mmCIF file of C-alpha atoms in Angstrom:
data_model
loop_
_atom_site.group_PDB
_atom_site.id
_atom_site.type_symbol
_atom_site.label_atom_id
_atom_site.label_comp_id
_atom_site.label_asym_id
_atom_site.label_seq_id
_atom_site.Cartn_x
_atom_site.Cartn_y
_atom_site.Cartn_z
ATOM 1 C CA MET A 17 42.940 8.580 -1.477
ATOM 2 C CA THR A 18 40.910 5.886 -0.928
ATOM 3 C CA ILE A 19 37.359 6.331 -1.325
ATOM 4 C CA GLY A 20 34.653 2.987 -0.941
ATOM 5 C CA ILE A 21 31.110 2.644 -1.221
ATOM 6 C CA ALA A 22 28.351 2.045 1.369
ATOM 7 C CA VAL A 23 24.917 0.132 0.285
ATOM 8 C CA LEU A 24 23.125 1.047 3.482
ATOM 9 C CA CYS A 25 19.809 -1.066 3.489
ATOM 10 C CA ARG A 26 17.623 -3.718 5.807
ATOM 11 C CA TYR A 27 15.423 -6.207 5.530
ATOM 12 C CA SER A 28 12.339 -4.795 7.861
ATOM 13 C CA SER A 29 11.002 -1.449 5.287
ATOM 14 C CA SER A 30 7.663 -0.895 7.286
ATOM 15 C CA ARG A 31 6.466 -0.413 3.700
ATOM 16 C CA LEU A 32 7.592 -3.236 1.341
ATOM 17 C CA PRO A 33 9.783 -5.633 4.298
ATOM 18 C CA GLY A 34 12.267 -7.440 1.880
ATOM 19 C CA LYS A 35 12.591 -5.412 -0.871
ATOM 20 C CA VAL A 36 15.773 -5.385 -0.791
ATOM 21 C CA LEU A 37 16.587 -9.189 -1.569
ATOM 22 C CA MET A 38 13.403 -8.945 -3.613
ATOM 23 C CA PRO A 39 13.581 -10.404 -7.384
ATOM 24 C CA ILE A 40 13.965 -8.068 -10.375
ATOM 25 C CA GLY A 41 14.581 -8.410 -13.819
ATOM 26 C CA GLY A 42 15.793 -11.632 -13.002
ATOM 27 C CA LYS A 43 17.974 -10.723 -9.703
ATOM 28 C CA PRO A 44 17.437 -9.166 -6.372
ATOM 29 C CA VAL A 45 17.498 -5.517 -6.047
ATOM 30 C CA LEU A 46 20.683 -5.821 -3.962
ATOM 31 C CA GLN A 47 22.614 -7.201 -6.748
ATOM 32 C CA HIS A 48 21.463 -4.813 -9.300
ATOM 33 C CA ILE A 49 23.314 -2.391 -7.041
ATOM 34 C CA ILE A 50 25.956 -4.101 -6.066
ATOM 35 C CA ASP A 51 26.532 -5.127 -10.348
ATOM 36 C CA ARG A 52 26.055 -1.226 -11.407
ATOM 37 C CA LEU A 53 28.275 -0.204 -9.052
ATOM 38 C CA GLN A 54 31.339 -2.723 -10.025
ATOM 39 C CA LYS A 55 31.055 -0.889 -13.296
ATOM 40 C CA LEU A 56 32.707 1.779 -12.188
ATOM 41 C CA GLU A 57 35.959 2.537 -13.524
ATOM 42 C CA PRO A 58 38.354 2.558 -11.785
ATOM 43 C CA HIS A 59 37.148 -0.178 -9.195
ATOM 44 C CA ARG A 60 35.854 1.248 -5.727
ATOM 45 C CA PRO A 61 35.468 -1.186 -2.660
ATOM 46 C CA VAL A 62 31.684 -1.947 -2.295
ATOM 47 C CA VAL A 63 30.156 -2.909 1.179
ATOM 48 C CA VAL A 64 26.908 -3.564 2.395
ATOM 49 C CA ALA A 65 25.742 -1.766 5.786
ATOM 50 C CA THR A 66 23.165 -3.833 7.034
ATOM 51 C CA SER A 67 22.283 -4.333 11.032
ATOM 52 C CA GLU A 68 22.927 -6.285 13.510
ATOM 53 C CA GLU A 69 19.869 -7.288 14.586
ATOM 54 C CA SER A 70 18.079 -10.593 13.589
ATOM 55 C CA SER A 71 15.815 -9.741 10.756
ATOM 56 C CA ASP A 72 18.824 -8.471 8.623
ATOM 57 C CA ASP A 73 20.519 -11.900 9.104
ATOM 58 C CA ALA A 74 19.033 -12.729 5.468
ATOM 59 C CA ILE A 75 21.017 -9.887 3.463
ATOM 60 C CA ALA A 76 23.963 -11.606 5.442
ATOM 61 C CA ALA A 77 23.761 -14.890 3.811
ATOM 62 C CA TYR A 78 23.023 -13.324 0.615
ATOM 63 C CA CYS A 79 26.408 -11.540 1.071
ATOM 64 C CA GLU A 80 28.144 -14.181 2.508
ATOM 65 C CA LYS A 81 26.612 -16.781 -0.774
ATOM 66 C CA GLN A 82 27.537 -14.223 -3.198
ATOM 67 C CA GLY A 83 31.068 -13.222 -1.887
ATOM 68 C CA ILE A 84 29.895 -9.718 -1.330
ATOM 69 C CA ASP A 85 31.317 -7.727 1.411
ATOM 70 C CA TYR A 86 29.302 -6.839 4.661
ATOM 71 C CA PHE A 87 29.455 -4.909 7.553
ATOM 72 C CA ARG A 88 26.571 -5.040 10.590
ATOM 73 C CA GLY A 89 26.282 -2.302 12.944
ATOM 74 C CA SER A 90 22.972 -0.781 15.036
ATOM 75 C CA LEU A 91 19.375 -0.586 13.156
ATOM 76 C CA THR A 92 18.611 2.812 14.667
ATOM 77 C CA ASP A 93 21.690 4.712 15.001
ATOM 78 C CA VAL A 94 22.639 4.271 10.901
ATOM 79 C CA ALA A 95 25.095 7.318 11.093
ATOM 80 C CA GLY A 96 27.185 5.316 13.765
ATOM 81 C CA ARG A 97 26.769 2.249 11.322
ATOM 82 C CA PHE A 98 27.779 4.111 8.192
ATOM 83 C CA LEU A 99 30.916 5.703 10.254
ATOM 84 C CA SER A 100 32.074 2.340 11.751
ATOM 85 C CA LEU A 101 32.067 0.933 8.269
ATOM 86 C CA ALA A 102 34.263 3.450 7.284
ATOM 87 C CA ARG A 103 36.573 3.397 9.894
ATOM 88 C CA GLN A 104 36.800 -0.251 9.766
ATOM 89 C CA PHE A 105 38.127 -0.457 6.367
ATOM 90 C CA ASP A 106 40.071 2.312 6.668
ATOM 91 C CA TRP A 107 38.467 4.533 3.735
ATOM 92 C CA ASP A 108 39.372 8.264 3.757
ATOM 93 C CA TYR A 109 35.794 9.024 2.155
ATOM 94 C CA VAL A 110 32.702 7.640 1.887
ATOM 95 C CA VAL A 111 30.390 6.830 -0.332
ATOM 96 C CA ARG A 112 26.153 6.509 0.691
ATOM 97 C CA ILE A 113 24.144 4.506 -1.782
ATOM 98 C CA ASN A 114 20.876 3.510 -0.346
ATOM 99 C CA GLY A 115 19.808 -0.315 -0.807
ATOM 100 C CA ASP A 116 16.214 1.425 -2.343
ATOM 101 C CA ASN A 117 18.215 3.396 -4.912
ATOM 102 C CA LEU A 118 18.025 0.558 -7.870
ATOM 103 C CA PHE A 119 18.706 3.437 -10.450
ATOM 104 C CA ILE A 120 22.557 4.693 -10.294
ATOM 105 C CA ASP A 121 23.862 6.986 -11.933
ATOM 106 C CA LEU A 122 27.232 6.583 -12.630
ATOM 107 C CA GLU A 123 28.599 9.230 -14.862
ATOM 108 C CA ALA A 124 27.116 11.659 -11.419
ATOM 109 C CA LEU A 125 28.832 9.403 -9.136
ATOM 110 C CA GLN A 126 32.078 9.335 -10.949
ATOM 111 C CA PHE A 127 32.389 12.685 -11.231
ATOM 112 C CA MET A 128 31.341 13.025 -7.503
ATOM 113 C CA ILE A 129 34.380 10.680 -6.491
ATOM 114 C CA GLU A 130 36.441 12.541 -8.658
ATOM 115 C CA LYS A 131 35.241 15.317 -6.628
ATOM 116 C CA ALA A 132 35.883 14.128 -3.530
ATOM 117 C CA ASP A 133 39.122 12.489 -4.518
ATOM 118 C CA THR A 134 41.236 16.045 -4.819
ATOM 119 C CA GLY A 135 40.977 16.377 -1.021
ATOM 120 C CA GLN A 136 39.183 19.457 -1.398
ATOM 121 C CA TYR A 137 35.632 18.755 -0.042
ATOM 122 C CA ASP A 138 34.129 17.639 3.384
ATOM 123 C CA PHE A 139 30.964 16.940 1.681
ATOM 124 C CA VAL A 140 29.563 16.437 -1.931
ATOM 125 C CA SER A 141 26.065 16.021 -2.551
ATOM 126 C CA SER A 142 23.650 16.050 -5.748
ATOM 127 C CA VAL A 143 20.855 16.008 -3.033
ATOM 128 C CA LYS A 144 20.485 19.647 -2.655
ATOM 129 C CA ASP A 145 17.569 21.386 -4.248
ATOM 130 C CA ARG A 146 16.260 17.489 -5.520
ATOM 131 C CA THR A 147 17.590 18.322 -8.858
ATOM 132 C CA PHE A 148 17.984 14.239 -9.607
ATOM 133 C CA PRO A 149 14.871 11.672 -8.492
ATOM 134 C CA PHE A 150 14.171 10.665 -5.175
ATOM 135 C CA GLY A 151 16.035 7.092 -5.679
ATOM 136 C CA MET A 152 19.134 8.410 -7.007
ATOM 137 C CA SER A 153 20.544 10.443 -4.371
ATOM 138 C CA ILE A 154 24.731 10.157 -3.841
ATOM 139 C CA GLU A 155 26.645 11.614 -1.125
ATOM 140 C CA ILE A 156 29.987 11.262 -0.041
ATOM 141 C CA VAL A 157 31.484 12.660 3.306
ATOM 142 C CA ARG A 158 35.282 12.257 4.314
ATOM 143 C CA THR A 159 35.496 10.312 7.523
ATOM 144 C CA ALA A 160 37.557 12.382 9.479
ATOM 145 C CA PHE A 161 34.407 15.306 9.082
ATOM 146 C CA TYR A 162 31.939 12.948 9.181
ATOM 147 C CA ALA A 163 33.397 11.205 12.657
ATOM 148 C CA ASN A 164 33.292 15.166 14.034
ATOM 149 C CA ILE A 165 29.662 15.370 12.567
ATOM 150 C CA VAL A 166 28.855 12.496 14.366
ATOM 151 C CA ALA A 167 29.722 12.919 18.196
ATOM 152 C CA GLN A 168 27.496 16.381 17.539
ATOM 153 C CA MET A 169 24.386 15.053 17.141
ATOM 154 C CA THR A 170 21.805 14.749 20.281
ATOM 155 C CA GLU A 171 19.024 13.753 18.387
ATOM 156 C CA ASP A 172 17.476 10.621 16.537
ATOM 157 C CA ARG A 173 16.793 11.515 14.136
ATOM 158 C CA HIS A 174 19.974 13.039 12.923
ATOM 159 C CA ARG A 175 20.834 9.194 14.069
ATOM 160 C CA GLU A 176 18.746 7.889 12.001
ATOM 161 C CA HIS A 177 18.841 10.099 9.155
ATOM 162 C CA VAL A 178 22.833 9.875 7.565
ATOM 163 C CA THR A 179 22.924 13.200 6.045
ATOM 164 C CA LEU A 180 20.192 15.055 7.907
ATOM 165 C CA PHE A 181 22.383 17.262 10.342
ATOM 166 C CA LEU A 182 24.622 18.390 7.455
ATOM 167 C CA TYR A 183 21.643 19.816 5.665
ATOM 168 C CA ASP A 184 20.793 21.179 8.780
ATOM 169 C CA HIS A 185 23.736 22.929 9.433
ATOM 170 C CA PRO A 186 24.714 24.247 6.344
ATOM 171 C CA GLU A 187 27.880 26.455 7.532
ATOM 172 C CA LEU A 188 29.845 22.889 8.346
ATOM 173 C CA GLY A 189 32.636 22.063 6.258
ATOM 174 C CA ALA A 190 34.125 22.317 2.711
ATOM 175 C CA ARG A 191 30.981 21.340 -0.112
ATOM 176 C CA CYS A 192 30.493 20.730 -3.394
ATOM 177 C CA TYR A 193 27.161 19.961 -5.059
ATOM 178 C CA HIS A 194 26.336 18.309 -8.272
ATOM 179 C CA PHE A 195 23.328 19.662 -9.794
ATOM 180 C CA ASN A 196 21.538 17.403 -13.115
ATOM 181 C CA THR A 197 20.538 20.600 -15.484
ATOM 182 C CA THR A 198 20.630 18.158 -18.947
ATOM 183 C CA TYR A 199 17.114 16.244 -17.745
ATOM 184 C CA PRO A 200 15.053 19.105 -15.489
ATOM 185 C CA GLY A 201 12.063 16.778 -16.013
ATOM 186 C CA LEU A 202 13.438 14.101 -13.974
ATOM 187 C CA SER A 203 14.078 16.892 -10.661
ATOM 188 C CA GLY A 204 11.938 15.204 -8.100
ATOM 189 C CA LEU A 205 10.497 11.987 -9.235
ATOM 190 C CA GLN A 206 10.001 9.410 -7.361
ATOM 191 C CA MET A 207 12.429 6.487 -8.401
ATOM 192 C CA ALA A 208 13.678 4.756 -5.300
ATOM 193 C CA ILE A 209 11.731 1.443 -4.520
ATOM 194 C CA ASP A 210 9.606 2.621 -1.360
ATOM 195 C CA THR A 211 6.227 0.968 -2.193
ATOM 196 C CA ARG A 212 5.007 -2.168 -4.230
ATOM 197 C CA ALA A 213 3.920 0.560 -6.980
ATOM 198 C CA ASP A 214 7.290 1.748 -7.364
ATOM 199 C CA PHE A 215 8.931 -1.880 -7.195
ATOM 200 C CA GLU A 216 6.175 -2.602 -10.372
ATOM 201 C CA ARG A 217 7.811 0.433 -11.804
ATOM 202 C CA ALA A 218 11.183 -0.300 -11.487
ATOM 203 C CA GLU A 219 9.953 -3.592 -13.722
ATOM 204 C CA GLN A 220 8.778 -1.545 -15.829
ATOM 205 C CA ILE A 221 11.657 0.483 -17.035
ATOM 206 C CA LEU A 222 14.208 -2.349 -15.875
ATOM 207 C CA ASP A 223 11.757 -4.316 -19.133
ATOM 208 C CA ARG A 224 11.995 -1.513 -21.359
ATOM 209 C CA LEU A 225 15.755 -0.412 -20.568
ATOM 210 C CA GLY A 226 16.587 -4.172 -21.941
ATOM 211 C CA ASP A 227 19.879 -4.849 -23.206
ATOM 212 C CA ARG A 228 21.092 -1.873 -21.623
ATOM 213 C CA SER A 229 19.392 -2.565 -18.375
ATOM 214 C CA GLU A 230 23.239 -3.040 -17.461
ATOM 215 C CA SER A 231 24.810 -0.244 -19.341
ATOM 216 C CA TYR A 232 22.228 2.450 -18.801
ATOM 217 C CA ASP A 233 22.789 6.720 -18.163
ATOM 218 C CA LEU A 234 20.312 9.461 -17.207
ATOM 219 C CA GLY A 235 19.519 10.184 -20.885
ATOM 220 C CA ASP A 236 17.883 6.639 -21.356
ATOM 221 C CA LEU A 237 15.574 6.831 -18.130
ATOM 222 C CA ALA A 238 14.587 10.300 -19.226
ATOM 223 C CA LYS A 239 13.321 8.787 -22.547
ATOM 224 C CA ILE A 240 11.431 5.688 -20.714
ATOM 225 C CA LEU A 241 10.060 7.936 -18.062
ATOM 226 C CA GLN A 242 8.847 10.010 -20.395
ATOM 227 C CA ASN A 243 6.559 7.475 -21.739
ATOM 228 C CA LEU A 244 5.468 5.294 -18.527
#
């Protein structure tokens, strides 16, 4: 079973343009995400999924320079880009990570990958009921199943938001939902880097993590967020 990780990102963010390549804690946001994902054991392939627009040439150039695999597709048909990437790399399942999700719960990701690896599920998600913070979302979808889902999408909003169609149609596919029950105080908190204020907050968190900025867990984040 081949399970790969797609990091969806674009340079032309409306609220914080260029955020994916903004330096934080000594390296770009995107590099933090890649480095974090490469700590998974066993290793899973990671590919940056950006657009073909000239506005995203900087992301492609950065990936080229750093030796990071990347894929370019439609800017607006993000679902199509996501599916095309999974097909090109011949993945049975594809993990969706957003490029503004600096803080990734590796324990949750590993658990969810193991669930997908059983082959019993078409869709594995940590988003339902928002028990994890915004910006720590993880979703895994079976490629063949997702191809059928994309074929049913007729609205632009479903093409733009990769998994929205699945939440609008909960009857489709065999599903496994993962919930954060250990740290309920984190439920629904904003940890995605969406604005300048979010970016500055992320800087504070990384600073407080210190030497653990490469090896933190959800408990470390919970302790820091209590005092921010």
